[in-house]
Every structure is written in structure tokens, then in C-alpha cells.
mmCIF file of C-alpha atoms and ligand atoms in Angstrom:
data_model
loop_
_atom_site.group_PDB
_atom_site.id
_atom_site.type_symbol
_atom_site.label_atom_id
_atom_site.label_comp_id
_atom_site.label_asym_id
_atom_site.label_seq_id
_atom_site.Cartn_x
_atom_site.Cartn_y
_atom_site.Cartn_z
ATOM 1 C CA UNK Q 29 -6.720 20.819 9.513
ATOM 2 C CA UNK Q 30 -4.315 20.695 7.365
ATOM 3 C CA UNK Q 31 -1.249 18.121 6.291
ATOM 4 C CA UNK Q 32 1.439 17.645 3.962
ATOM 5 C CA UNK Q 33 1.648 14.249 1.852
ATOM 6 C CA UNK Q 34 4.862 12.750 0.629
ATOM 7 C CA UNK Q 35 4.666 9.472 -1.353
ATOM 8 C CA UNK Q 36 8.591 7.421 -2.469
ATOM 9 C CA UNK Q 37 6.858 4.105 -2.274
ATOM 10 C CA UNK Q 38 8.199 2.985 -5.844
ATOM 11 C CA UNK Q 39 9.710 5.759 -8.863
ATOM 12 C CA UNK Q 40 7.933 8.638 -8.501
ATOM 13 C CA UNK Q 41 8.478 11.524 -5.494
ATOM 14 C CA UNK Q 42 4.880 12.983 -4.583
ATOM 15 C CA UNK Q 43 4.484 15.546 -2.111
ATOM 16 C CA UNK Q 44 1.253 17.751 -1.594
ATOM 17 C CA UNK Q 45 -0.461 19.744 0.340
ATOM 18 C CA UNK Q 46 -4.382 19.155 1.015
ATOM 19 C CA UNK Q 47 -6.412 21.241 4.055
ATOM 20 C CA UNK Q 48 -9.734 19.828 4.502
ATOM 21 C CA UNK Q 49 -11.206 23.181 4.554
ATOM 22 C CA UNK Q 50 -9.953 24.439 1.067
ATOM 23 C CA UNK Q 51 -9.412 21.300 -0.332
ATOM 24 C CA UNK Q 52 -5.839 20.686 -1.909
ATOM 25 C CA UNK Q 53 -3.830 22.971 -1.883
ATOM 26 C CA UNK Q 54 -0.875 22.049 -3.879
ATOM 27 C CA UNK Q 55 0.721 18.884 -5.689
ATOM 28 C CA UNK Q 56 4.087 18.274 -7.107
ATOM 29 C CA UNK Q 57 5.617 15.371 -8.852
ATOM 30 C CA UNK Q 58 8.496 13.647 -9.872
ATOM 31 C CA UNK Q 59 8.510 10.996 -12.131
ATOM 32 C CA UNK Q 60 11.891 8.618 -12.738
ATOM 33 C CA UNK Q 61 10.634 7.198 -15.823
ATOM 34 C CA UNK Q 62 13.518 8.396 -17.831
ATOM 35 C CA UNK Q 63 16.121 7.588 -15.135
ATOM 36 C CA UNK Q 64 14.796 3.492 -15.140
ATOM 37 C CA UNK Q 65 14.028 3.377 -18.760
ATOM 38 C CA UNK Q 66 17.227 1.511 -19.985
ATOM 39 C CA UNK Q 67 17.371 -0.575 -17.527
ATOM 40 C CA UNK Q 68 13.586 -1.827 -18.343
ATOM 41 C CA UNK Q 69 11.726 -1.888 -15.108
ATOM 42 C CA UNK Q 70 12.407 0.204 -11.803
ATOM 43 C CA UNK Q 71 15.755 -0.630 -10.426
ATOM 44 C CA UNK Q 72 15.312 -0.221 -6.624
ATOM 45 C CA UNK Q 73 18.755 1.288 -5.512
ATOM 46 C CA UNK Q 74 18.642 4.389 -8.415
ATOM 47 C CA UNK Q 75 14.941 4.827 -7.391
ATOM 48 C CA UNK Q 76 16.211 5.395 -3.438
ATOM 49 C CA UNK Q 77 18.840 7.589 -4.329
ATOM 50 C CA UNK Q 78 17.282 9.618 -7.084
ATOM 51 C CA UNK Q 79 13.933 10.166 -4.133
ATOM 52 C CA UNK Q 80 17.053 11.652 -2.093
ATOM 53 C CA UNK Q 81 18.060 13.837 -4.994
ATOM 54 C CA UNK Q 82 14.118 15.268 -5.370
ATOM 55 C CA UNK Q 83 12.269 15.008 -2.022
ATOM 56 C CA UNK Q 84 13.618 18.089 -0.071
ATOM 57 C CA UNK Q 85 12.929 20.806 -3.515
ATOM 58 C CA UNK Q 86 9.952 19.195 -3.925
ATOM 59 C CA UNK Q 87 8.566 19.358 -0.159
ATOM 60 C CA UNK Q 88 9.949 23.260 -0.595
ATOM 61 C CA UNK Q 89 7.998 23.839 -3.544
ATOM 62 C CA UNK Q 90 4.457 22.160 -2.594
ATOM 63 C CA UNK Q 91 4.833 24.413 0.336
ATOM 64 C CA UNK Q 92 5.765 27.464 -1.421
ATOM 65 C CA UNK Q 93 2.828 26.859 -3.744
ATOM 66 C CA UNK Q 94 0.315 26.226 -1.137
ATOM 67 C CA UNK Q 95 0.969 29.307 0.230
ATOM 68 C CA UNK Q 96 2.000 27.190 3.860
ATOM 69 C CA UNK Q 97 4.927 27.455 6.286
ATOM 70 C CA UNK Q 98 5.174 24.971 9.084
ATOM 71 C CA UNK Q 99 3.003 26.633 11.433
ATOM 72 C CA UNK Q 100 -0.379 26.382 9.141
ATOM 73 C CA UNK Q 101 0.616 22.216 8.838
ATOM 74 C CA UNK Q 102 -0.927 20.168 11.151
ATOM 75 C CA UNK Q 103 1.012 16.680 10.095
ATOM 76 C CA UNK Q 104 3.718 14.939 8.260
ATOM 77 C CA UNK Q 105 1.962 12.350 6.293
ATOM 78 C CA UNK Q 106 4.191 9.533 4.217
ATOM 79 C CA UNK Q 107 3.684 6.638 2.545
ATOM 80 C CA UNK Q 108 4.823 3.762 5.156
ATOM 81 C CA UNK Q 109 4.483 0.963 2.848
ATOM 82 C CA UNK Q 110 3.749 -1.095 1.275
ATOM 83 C CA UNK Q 111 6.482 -0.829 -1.688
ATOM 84 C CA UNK Q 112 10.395 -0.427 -1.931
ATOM 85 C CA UNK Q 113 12.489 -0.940 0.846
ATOM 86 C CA UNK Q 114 14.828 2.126 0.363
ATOM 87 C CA UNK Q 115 12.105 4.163 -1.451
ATOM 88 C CA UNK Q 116 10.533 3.941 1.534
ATOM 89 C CA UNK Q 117 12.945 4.652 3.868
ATOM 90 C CA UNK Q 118 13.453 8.065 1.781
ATOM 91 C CA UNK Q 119 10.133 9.300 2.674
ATOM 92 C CA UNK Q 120 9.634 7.702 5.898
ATOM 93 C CA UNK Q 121 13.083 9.260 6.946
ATOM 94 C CA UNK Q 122 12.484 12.868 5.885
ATOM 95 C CA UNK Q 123 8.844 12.830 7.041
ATOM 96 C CA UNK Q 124 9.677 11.354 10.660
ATOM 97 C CA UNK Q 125 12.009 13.783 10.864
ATOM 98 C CA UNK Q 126 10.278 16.817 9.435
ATOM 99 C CA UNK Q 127 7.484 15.866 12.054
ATOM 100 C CA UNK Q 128 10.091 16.115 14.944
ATOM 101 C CA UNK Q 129 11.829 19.476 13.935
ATOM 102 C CA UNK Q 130 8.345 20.848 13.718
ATOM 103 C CA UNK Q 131 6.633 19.146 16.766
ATOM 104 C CA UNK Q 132 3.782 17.800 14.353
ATOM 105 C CA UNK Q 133 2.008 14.137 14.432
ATOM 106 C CA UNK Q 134 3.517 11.959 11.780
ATOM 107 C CA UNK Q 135 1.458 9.836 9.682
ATOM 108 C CA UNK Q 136 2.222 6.523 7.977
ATOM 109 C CA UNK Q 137 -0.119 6.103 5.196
ATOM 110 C CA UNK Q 138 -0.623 2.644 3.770
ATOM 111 C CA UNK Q 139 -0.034 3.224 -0.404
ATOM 112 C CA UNK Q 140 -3.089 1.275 -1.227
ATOM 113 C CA UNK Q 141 -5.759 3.009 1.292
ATOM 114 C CA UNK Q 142 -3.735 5.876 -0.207
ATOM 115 C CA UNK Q 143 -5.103 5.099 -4.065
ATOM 116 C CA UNK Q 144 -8.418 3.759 -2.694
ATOM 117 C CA UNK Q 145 -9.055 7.381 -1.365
ATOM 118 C CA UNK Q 146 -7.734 8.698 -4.619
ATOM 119 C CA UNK Q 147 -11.427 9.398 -6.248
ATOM 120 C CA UNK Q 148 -12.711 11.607 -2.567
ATOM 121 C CA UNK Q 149 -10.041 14.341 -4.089
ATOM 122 C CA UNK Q 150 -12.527 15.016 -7.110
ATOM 123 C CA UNK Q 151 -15.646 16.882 -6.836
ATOM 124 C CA UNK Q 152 -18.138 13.801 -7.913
ATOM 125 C CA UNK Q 153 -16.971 12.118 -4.947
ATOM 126 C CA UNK Q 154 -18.309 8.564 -4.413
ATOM 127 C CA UNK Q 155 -20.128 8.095 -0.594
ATOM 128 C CA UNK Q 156 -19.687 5.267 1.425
ATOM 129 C CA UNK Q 157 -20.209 2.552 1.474
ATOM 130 C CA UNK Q 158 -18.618 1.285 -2.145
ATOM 131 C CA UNK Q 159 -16.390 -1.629 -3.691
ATOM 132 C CA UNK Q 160 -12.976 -0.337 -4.804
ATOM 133 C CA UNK Q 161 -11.249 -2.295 -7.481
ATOM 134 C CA UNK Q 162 -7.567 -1.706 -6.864
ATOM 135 C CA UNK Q 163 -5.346 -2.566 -10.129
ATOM 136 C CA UNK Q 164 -2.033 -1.065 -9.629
ATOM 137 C CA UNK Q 165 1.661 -2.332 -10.701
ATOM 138 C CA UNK Q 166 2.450 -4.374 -7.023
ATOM 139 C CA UNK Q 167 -1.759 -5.079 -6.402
ATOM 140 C CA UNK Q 168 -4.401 -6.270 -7.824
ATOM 141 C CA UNK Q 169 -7.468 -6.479 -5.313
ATOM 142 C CA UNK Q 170 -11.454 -5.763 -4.790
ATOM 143 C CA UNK Q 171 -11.974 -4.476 -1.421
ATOM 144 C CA UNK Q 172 -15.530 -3.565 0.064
ATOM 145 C CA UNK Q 173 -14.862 -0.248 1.994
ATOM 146 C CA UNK Q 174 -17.522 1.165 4.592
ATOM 147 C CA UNK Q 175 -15.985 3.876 5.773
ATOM 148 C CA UNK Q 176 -12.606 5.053 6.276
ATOM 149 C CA UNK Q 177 -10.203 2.743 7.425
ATOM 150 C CA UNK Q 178 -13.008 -0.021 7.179
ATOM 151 C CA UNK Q 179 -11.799 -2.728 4.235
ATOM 152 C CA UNK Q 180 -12.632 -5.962 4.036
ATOM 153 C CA UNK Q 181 -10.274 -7.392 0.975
ATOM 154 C CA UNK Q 182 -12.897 -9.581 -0.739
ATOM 155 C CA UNK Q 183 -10.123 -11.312 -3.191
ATOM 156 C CA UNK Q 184 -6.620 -10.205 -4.688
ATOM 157 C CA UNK Q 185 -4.067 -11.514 -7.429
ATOM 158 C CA UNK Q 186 -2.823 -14.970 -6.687
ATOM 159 C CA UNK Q 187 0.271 -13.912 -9.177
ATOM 160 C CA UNK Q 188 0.973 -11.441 -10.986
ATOM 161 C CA UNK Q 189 -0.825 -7.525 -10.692
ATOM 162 C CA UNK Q 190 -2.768 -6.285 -12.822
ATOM 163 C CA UNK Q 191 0.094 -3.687 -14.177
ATOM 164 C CA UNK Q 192 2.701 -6.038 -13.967
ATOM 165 C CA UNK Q 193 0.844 -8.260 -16.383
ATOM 166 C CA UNK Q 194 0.436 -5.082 -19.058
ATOM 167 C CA UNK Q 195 4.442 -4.224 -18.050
ATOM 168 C CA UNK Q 196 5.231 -7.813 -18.838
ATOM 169 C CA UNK Q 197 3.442 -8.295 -21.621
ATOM 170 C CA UNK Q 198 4.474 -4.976 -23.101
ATOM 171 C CA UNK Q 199 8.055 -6.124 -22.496
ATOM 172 C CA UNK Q 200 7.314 -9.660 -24.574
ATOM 173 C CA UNK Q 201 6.050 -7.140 -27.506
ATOM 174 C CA UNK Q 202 9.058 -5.139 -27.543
ATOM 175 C CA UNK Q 203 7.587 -2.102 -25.928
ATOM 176 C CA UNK Q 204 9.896 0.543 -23.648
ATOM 177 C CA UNK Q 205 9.420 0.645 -20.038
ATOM 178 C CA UNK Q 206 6.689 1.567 -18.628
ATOM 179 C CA UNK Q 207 4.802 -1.049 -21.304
ATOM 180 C CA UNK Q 208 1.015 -0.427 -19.847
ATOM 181 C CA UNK Q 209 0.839 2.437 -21.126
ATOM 182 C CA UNK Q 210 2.311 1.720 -23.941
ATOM 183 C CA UNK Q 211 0.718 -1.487 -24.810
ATOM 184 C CA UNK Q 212 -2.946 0.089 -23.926
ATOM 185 C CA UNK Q 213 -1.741 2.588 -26.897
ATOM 186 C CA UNK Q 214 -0.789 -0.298 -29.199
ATOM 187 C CA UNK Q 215 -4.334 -1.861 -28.422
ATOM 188 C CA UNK Q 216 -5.931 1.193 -29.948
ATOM 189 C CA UNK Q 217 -5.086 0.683 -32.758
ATOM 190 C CA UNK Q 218 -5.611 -3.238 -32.973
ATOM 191 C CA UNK Q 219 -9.431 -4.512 -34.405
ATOM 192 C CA UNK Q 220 -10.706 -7.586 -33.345
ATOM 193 C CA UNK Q 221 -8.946 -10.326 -34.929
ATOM 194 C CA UNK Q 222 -10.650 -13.569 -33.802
ATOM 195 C CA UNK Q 223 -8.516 -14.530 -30.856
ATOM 196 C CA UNK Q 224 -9.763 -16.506 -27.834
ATOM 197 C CA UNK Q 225 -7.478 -15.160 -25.357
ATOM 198 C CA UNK Q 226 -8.508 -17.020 -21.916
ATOM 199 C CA UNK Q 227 -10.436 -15.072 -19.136
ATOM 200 C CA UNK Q 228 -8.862 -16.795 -15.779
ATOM 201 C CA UNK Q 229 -10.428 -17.541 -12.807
ATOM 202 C CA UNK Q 230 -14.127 -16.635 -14.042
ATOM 203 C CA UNK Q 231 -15.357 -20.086 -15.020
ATOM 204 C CA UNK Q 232 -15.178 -20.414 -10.900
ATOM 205 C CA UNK Q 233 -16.697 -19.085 -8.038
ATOM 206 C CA UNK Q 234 -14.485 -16.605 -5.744
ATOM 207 C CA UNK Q 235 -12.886 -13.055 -6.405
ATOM 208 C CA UNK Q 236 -9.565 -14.123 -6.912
ATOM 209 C CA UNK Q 237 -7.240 -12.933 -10.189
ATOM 210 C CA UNK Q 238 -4.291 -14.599 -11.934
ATOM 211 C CA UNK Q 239 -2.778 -12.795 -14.830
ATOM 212 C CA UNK Q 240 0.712 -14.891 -15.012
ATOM 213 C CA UNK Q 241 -1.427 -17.401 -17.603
ATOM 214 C CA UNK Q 242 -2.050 -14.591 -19.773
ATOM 215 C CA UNK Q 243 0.641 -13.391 -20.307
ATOM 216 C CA UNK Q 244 2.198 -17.065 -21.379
ATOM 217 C CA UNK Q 245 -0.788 -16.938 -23.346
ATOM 218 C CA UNK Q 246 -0.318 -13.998 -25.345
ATOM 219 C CA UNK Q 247 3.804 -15.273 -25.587
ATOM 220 C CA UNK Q 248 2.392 -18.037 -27.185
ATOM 221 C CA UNK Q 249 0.382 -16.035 -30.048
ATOM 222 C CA UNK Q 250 3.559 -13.470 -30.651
ATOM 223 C CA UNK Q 251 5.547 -16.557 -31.313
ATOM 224 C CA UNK Q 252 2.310 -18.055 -33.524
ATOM 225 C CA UNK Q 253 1.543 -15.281 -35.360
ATOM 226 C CA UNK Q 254 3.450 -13.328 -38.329
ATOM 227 C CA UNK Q 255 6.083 -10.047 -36.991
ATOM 228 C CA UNK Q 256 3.773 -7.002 -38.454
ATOM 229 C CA UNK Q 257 2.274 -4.322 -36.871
ATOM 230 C CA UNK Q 258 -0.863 -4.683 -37.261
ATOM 231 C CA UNK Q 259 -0.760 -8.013 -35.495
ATOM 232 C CA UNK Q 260 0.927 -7.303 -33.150
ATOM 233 C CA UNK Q 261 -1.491 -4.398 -32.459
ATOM 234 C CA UNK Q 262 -4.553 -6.992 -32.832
ATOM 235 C CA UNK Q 263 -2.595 -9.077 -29.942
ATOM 236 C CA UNK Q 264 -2.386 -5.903 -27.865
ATOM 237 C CA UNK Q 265 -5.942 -5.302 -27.892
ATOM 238 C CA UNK Q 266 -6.841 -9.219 -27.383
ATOM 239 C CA UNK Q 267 -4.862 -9.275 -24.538
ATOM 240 C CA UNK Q 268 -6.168 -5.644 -23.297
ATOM 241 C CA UNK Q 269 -9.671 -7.045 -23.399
ATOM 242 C CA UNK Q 270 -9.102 -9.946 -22.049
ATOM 243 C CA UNK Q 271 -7.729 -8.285 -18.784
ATOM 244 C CA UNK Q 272 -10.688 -5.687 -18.831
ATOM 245 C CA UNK Q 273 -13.204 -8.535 -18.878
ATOM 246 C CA UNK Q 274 -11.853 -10.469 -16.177
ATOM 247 C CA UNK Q 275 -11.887 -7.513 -14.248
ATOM 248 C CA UNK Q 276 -15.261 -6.301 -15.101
ATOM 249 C CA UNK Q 277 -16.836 -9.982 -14.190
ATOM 250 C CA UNK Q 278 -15.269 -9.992 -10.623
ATOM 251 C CA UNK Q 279 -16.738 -6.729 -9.896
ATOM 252 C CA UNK Q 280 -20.399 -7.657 -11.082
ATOM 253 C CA UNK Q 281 -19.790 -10.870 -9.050
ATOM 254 C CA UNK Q 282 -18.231 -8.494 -6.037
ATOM 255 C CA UNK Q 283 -21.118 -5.575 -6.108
ATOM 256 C CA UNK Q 284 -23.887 -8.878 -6.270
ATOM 257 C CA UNK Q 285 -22.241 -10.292 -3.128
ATOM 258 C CA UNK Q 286 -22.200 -7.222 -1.044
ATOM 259 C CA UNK Q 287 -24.959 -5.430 -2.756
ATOM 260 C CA UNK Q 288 -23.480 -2.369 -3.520
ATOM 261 C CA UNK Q 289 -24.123 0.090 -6.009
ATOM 262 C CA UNK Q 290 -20.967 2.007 -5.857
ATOM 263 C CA UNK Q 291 -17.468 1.263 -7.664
ATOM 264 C CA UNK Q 292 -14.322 3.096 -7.254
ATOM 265 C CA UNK Q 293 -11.618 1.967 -10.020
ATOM 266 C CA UNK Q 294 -7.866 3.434 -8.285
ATOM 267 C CA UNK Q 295 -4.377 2.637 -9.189
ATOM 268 C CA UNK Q 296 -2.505 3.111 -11.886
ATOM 269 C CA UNK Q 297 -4.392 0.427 -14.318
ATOM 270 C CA UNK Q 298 -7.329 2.516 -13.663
ATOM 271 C CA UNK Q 299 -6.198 5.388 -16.092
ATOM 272 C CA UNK Q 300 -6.818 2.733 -18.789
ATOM 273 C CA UNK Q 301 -9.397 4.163 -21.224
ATOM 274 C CA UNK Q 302 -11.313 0.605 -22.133
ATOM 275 C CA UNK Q 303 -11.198 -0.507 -18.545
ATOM 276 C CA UNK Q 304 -12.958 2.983 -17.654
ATOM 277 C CA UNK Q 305 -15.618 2.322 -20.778
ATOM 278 C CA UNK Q 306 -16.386 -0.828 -19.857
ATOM 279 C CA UNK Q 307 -16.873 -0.597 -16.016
ATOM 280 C CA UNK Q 308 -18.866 2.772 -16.924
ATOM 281 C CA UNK Q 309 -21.157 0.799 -19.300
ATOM 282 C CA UNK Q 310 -21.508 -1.817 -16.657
ATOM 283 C CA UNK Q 311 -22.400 -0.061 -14.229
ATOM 284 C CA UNK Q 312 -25.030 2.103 -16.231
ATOM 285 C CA UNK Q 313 -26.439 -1.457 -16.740
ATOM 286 C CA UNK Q 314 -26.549 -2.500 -13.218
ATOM 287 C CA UNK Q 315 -28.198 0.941 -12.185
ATOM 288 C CA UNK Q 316 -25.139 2.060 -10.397
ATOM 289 C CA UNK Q 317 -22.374 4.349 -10.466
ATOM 290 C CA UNK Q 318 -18.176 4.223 -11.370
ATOM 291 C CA UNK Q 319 -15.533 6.912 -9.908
ATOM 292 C CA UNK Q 320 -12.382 6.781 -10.715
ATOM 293 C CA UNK Q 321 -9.564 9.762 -9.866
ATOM 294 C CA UNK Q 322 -8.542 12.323 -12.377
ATOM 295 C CA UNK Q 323 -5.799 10.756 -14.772
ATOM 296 C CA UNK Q 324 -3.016 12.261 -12.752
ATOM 297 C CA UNK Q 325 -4.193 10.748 -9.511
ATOM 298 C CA UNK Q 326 -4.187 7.272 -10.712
ATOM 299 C CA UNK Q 327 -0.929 6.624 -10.808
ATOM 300 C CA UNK Q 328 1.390 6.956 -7.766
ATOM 301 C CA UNK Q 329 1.269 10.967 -6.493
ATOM 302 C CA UNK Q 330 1.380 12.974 -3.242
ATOM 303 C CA UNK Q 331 -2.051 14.274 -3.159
ATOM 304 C CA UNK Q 332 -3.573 10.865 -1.982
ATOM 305 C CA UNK Q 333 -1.133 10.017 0.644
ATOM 306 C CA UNK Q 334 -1.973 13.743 2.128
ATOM 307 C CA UNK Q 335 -5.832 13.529 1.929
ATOM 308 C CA UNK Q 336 -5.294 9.738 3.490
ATOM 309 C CA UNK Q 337 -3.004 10.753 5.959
ATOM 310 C CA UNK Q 338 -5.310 13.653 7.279
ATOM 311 C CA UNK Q 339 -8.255 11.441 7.386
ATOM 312 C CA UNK Q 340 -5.915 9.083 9.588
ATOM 313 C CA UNK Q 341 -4.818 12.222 11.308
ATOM 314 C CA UNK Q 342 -8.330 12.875 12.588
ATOM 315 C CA UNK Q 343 -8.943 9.350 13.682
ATOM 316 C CA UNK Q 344 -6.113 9.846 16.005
ATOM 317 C CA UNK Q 345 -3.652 7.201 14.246
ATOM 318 C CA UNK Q 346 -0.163 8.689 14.549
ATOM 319 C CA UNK Q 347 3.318 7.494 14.265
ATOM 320 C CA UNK Q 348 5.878 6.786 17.434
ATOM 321 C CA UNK Q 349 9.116 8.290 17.034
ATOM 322 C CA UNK Q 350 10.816 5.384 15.397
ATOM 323 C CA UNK Q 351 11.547 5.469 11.564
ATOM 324 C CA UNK Q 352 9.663 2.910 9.515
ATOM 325 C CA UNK Q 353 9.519 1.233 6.193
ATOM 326 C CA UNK Q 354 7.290 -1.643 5.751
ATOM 327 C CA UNK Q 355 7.757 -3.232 2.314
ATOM 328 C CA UNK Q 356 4.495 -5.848 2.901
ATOM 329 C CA UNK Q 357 1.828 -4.705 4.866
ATOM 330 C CA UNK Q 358 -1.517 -6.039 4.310
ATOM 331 C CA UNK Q 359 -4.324 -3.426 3.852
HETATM 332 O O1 LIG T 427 -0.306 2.777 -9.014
HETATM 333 P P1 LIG T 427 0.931 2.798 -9.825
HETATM 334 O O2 LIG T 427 1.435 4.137 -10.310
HETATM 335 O O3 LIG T 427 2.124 2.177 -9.056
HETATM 336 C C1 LIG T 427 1.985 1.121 -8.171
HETATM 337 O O4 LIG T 427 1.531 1.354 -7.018
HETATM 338 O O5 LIG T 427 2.303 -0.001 -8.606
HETATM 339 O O6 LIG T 427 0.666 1.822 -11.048
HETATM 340 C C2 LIG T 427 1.593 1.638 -12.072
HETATM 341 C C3 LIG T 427 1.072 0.561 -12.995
HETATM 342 C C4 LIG T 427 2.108 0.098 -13.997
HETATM 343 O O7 LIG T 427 2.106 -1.306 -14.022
HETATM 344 C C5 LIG T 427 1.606 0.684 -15.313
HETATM 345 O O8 LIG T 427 1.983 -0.057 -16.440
HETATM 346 C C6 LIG T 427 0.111 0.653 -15.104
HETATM 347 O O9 LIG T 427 -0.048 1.049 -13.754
HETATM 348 N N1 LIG T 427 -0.593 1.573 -16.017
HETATM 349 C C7 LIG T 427 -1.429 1.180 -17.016
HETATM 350 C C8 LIG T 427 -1.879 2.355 -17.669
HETATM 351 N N2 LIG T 427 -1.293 3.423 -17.056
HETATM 352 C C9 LIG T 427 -0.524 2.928 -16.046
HETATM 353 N N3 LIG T 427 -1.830 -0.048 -17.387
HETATM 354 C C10 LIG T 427 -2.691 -0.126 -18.423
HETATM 355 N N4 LIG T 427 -3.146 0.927 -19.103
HETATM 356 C C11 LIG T 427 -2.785 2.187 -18.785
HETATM 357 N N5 LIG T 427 -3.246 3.228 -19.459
HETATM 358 ZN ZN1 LIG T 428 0.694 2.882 -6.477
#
């Protein structure tokens, strides 16, 4: 079986091709960093019309490279939601319609099942059952996953994501678009400088996050504290860590209540080198094990909306004939 992936969810154009024979077979990607850059954040309208600009060349070229015409493609998978309105109608459109010319099954992938299946395209692939931590730029949530398609969401952000608190923040401390990045770079070179940043939400019971408290937090130390560099790189990393260990204690709290010895780290946070460390040297401790997708694969990318769609494929969920977006859909 084999399907082709397209993901326009927010700025980047992802299309791929994964068989479940051969593995995948081809990925390409198109990222509109540059093209959202001066405006400081992701301005929906360019994003649509610049995934109009790249989808067709790039579903042409993941093709071409997987070696695939239509015939050898068993289904159009895209990402359905959740995400931009008109980035999503972009993919949805094409896709739908590519499914039609070709008489295929089309596939609407939710984006976050999408990264939570992110880690089953390496070879260390994590078995079921495990707890996914899902820190992206619209979602922060810990979901316990049994198999495909069955997540429980054991708690989520009350506020802000996880990314949108690094974007934010990143923005407070002068740093380009996209700040988390950016800011994790800053951190790097910051040394621990005595601050108590707050770690919200852990003095209680639950698996909730809020981030929006931080990040008035660290506004309040950038105006406190004197302009340099090295300060401001001491902030970074205070902040950084602050984020990683509030993270880190509602997973050990998450893999006590369900037992699990598993955890899958997937979105684009989850290319962050000290959250990686410090989940991996928790879960050494606890006697389990971490996955987390190739760097590539953590942020948003075709490959994981194909290998989600085909496992959707197989479980017989298709797509009627109507185009669909769906900007909130709970996973
Ligand atoms: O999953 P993703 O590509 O898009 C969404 O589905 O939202 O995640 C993008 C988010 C952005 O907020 C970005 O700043 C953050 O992931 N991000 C990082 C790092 N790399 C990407 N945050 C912290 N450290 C990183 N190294
Ligand atoms: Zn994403």
C-alpha cells in the first residue's frame, strides 16, 4: 500500500511519498520562513497563497523522486486540520481533487496524530502502548496512545503552546521570526545566573500547562536586568529551563499515572536539544525509554501526514467527496 502525504496546515508545503512495504519513499519541503520573516510571525493570507505557488511542483517532484505515477498510489492523504483556514483549504483542495481525477480514497489526516506518528518513520521505532508529549507552535498536550487512532488527551495548554511561548518570548528579546529556534540558540550560550524563573502548574495536581505567566515573567527580568548579551543569554537559558522542567515533571507525573514506560517527544519543540537531554536522562532514570523523530520530522513536513494517512487508509477511514478544512478539531 502505498500513499502520498501533503501537509499546508501552517507555513511550510510537505508532500511525500511513504509505501508501507519500502518504507518512505520520498519527502519534499517548502519552508516560508523567509517569505513571513518581516512581518514577524506567519501571516495567514501570504501563507495560503504562497502553498498555491509550491504545492503542485512539489507533489510533481515527490513523485518523480519516488519513482511513482498515479497508478502505484493507493491514496491522497492531507492534512485536514487542525491549523490555518486557507492553508488548509490549499491542501485539502488539491488533495480532494487529485483523489477524484485518479479514482483514489482521500484521506484527511489530523496534524497532531500526524506529529504523534512522527517517531514510527525512524528505525528505533517506539511500540505501543506509549505517552506522547506533543509541544508544537498551536499545541501543547500529553496524550496516552494505545494504538493507532486510540488517544486519550490526558492534559493540554490552558494558554499559550509550548512554541508560541519560545516565539513570544524570542520576540520580547529582540530575536527574528521564528524566535524558538533562535532563543534555544541564545540559551546555549547563557550559564546559570541565579534566576528563579517560576515552573507553573507543578506545585498542583493535574497535567495541565500554562506558559502565558512565563513569558510575563521573563518580560519582567529583560526590563530588570542590564541590556548585554550575556544577560540576555543567561535569561534565555532561565527561561529555556524553566519550560523543559515543567515539561519533564508532567511527563513523570503522566508515565506514573498510566504506568507506561514509553515516551514519544513530537512537534516542533521537540527538536530542542535540552528538552531531548533532559527527557533522555529521565527516562534512563525511570528505567524507560524516549523517541523522538529525526530533526527534520519534528517540525511540520509531508512524511508524517503520508505514513498517518496510510495507517488511516487501512483502517478504512476515508474522505466523502466534499472539500474540507477544519481549523479546530480536537484530537
Ligand atoms: O510543529 P511545528 O513545526 O508547527 C506547528 O504545528 O505549530 O512547530 C513549530 C514550533 C514553533 O513555535 C518553533 O518556534 C518551535 O516549534 N521550535 C522550537 C525549536 N525548533 C522549533 N522551539 C524550541 N526550540 C527549538 N529548537
Ligand atoms: Zn505542526
Amino acid at each position: 500500500m502505498r500513499v502520498i502525504g501533503i501537509e499546508t496546515s501552517c507555513d511550510e508545503t510537505g508532500v511525500a511519498v511513504y509505501d508501507d512495504k519500502l518504507g518512505l519513499l520520498s519527502h519534499v519541503l517548502y519552508s516560508q520562513v523567509k517569505l513571513h520573516a518581516d512581518y514577524g510571525g506567519v501571516v495567514p493570507e501570504l501563507a495560503s497563497r504562497d502553498h498555491v505557488r509550491k504545492i503542485v511542483p512539489l507533489i510533481k517532484q515527490a513523485l518523480s523522486e519516488a519513482n511513482s505515477s498515479l497508478n502505484d498510489i493507493d491514496g491522497v492523504a492531507y492534512t485536514k486540520g487542525p491549523g490555518l483556514i486557507g492553508a488548509l483549504l490549499v491542501g485539502a483542495c488539491v488533495g480532494r481533487s487529485l483523489a477524484y481525477a485518479w479514482n483514489k480514497p482521500a484521506i484527511g489526516v489530523h496534524h497532531m496524530e500526524g506529529h504523534l506518528l512522527a517517531p514510527m518513520l525512524e528505525e528505533n521505532a517506539p511500540e505501543f502502548p506509549f505517552l506522547a508529549l506533543l509541544v508544537s507552535g498551536g499545541h501543547s498536550m500529553l496524550v496516552q496512545v494505545e494504538g493507532i487512532g486510540r488517544y486519550q488527551v490526558l492534559g493540554e495548554s490552558v494558554d499559550d503552546a509550548a512554541g508560541e511561548a519560545f516565539d513570544k518570548t524570542a520576540k520580547l528579546m529582540g530575536l527574528d521570526y521564528p524566535g524558538g529556534p533562535r532563543l534555544a540558540k541564545l540559551a546555549q550560550k547563557g550559564v546559570p545566573a541565579g534566576y528563579k524563573f517560576p515552573r507553573p502548574m507543578t506545585d498542583r495536581p493535574g497535567l495541565d500547562f500554562s506558559f502565558s505567566g512565563l513569558k510575563t515573567f521573563t518580560a519582567n527580568t529583560i526590563a530588570a536586568e542590564p541590556n548585554d548579551d550575556q544577560t540576555r543569554a543567561n535569561i534565555a537559558r532561565a527561561f529555556e529551563e524553566a519550560v523543559v522542567d515543567t515539561l519533564a515533571i508532567k511527563c513523570k507525573r503522566a508515565l506514573k499515572q498510566t504506568g507506561y514506560t514509553r515516551l514519544v517527544i513530537a512537534g516542533g519543540v521537540s527538536a530542542n536539544t535540552r528538552l531531548r537531554e533532559s527527557l533522555a536522562e529521565m527516562m534512563t532514570k525511570l528505567g524507560g525509554q524516549v523517541y523522538y523523530p529525526r530533526g527534520e520530522f519534528c517540525t511540520d513536513n509531508g512524511a508524517m501526514i503520508a505514513y498517518a494517512g496510510l495507517q488511516r487508509l487501512r483502517a478504512g477511514h476515508i474522505e466523502g467527496l466534499e472539500v474540507k478544512g477544519q481549523p479546530r478539531w480536537p484530537l
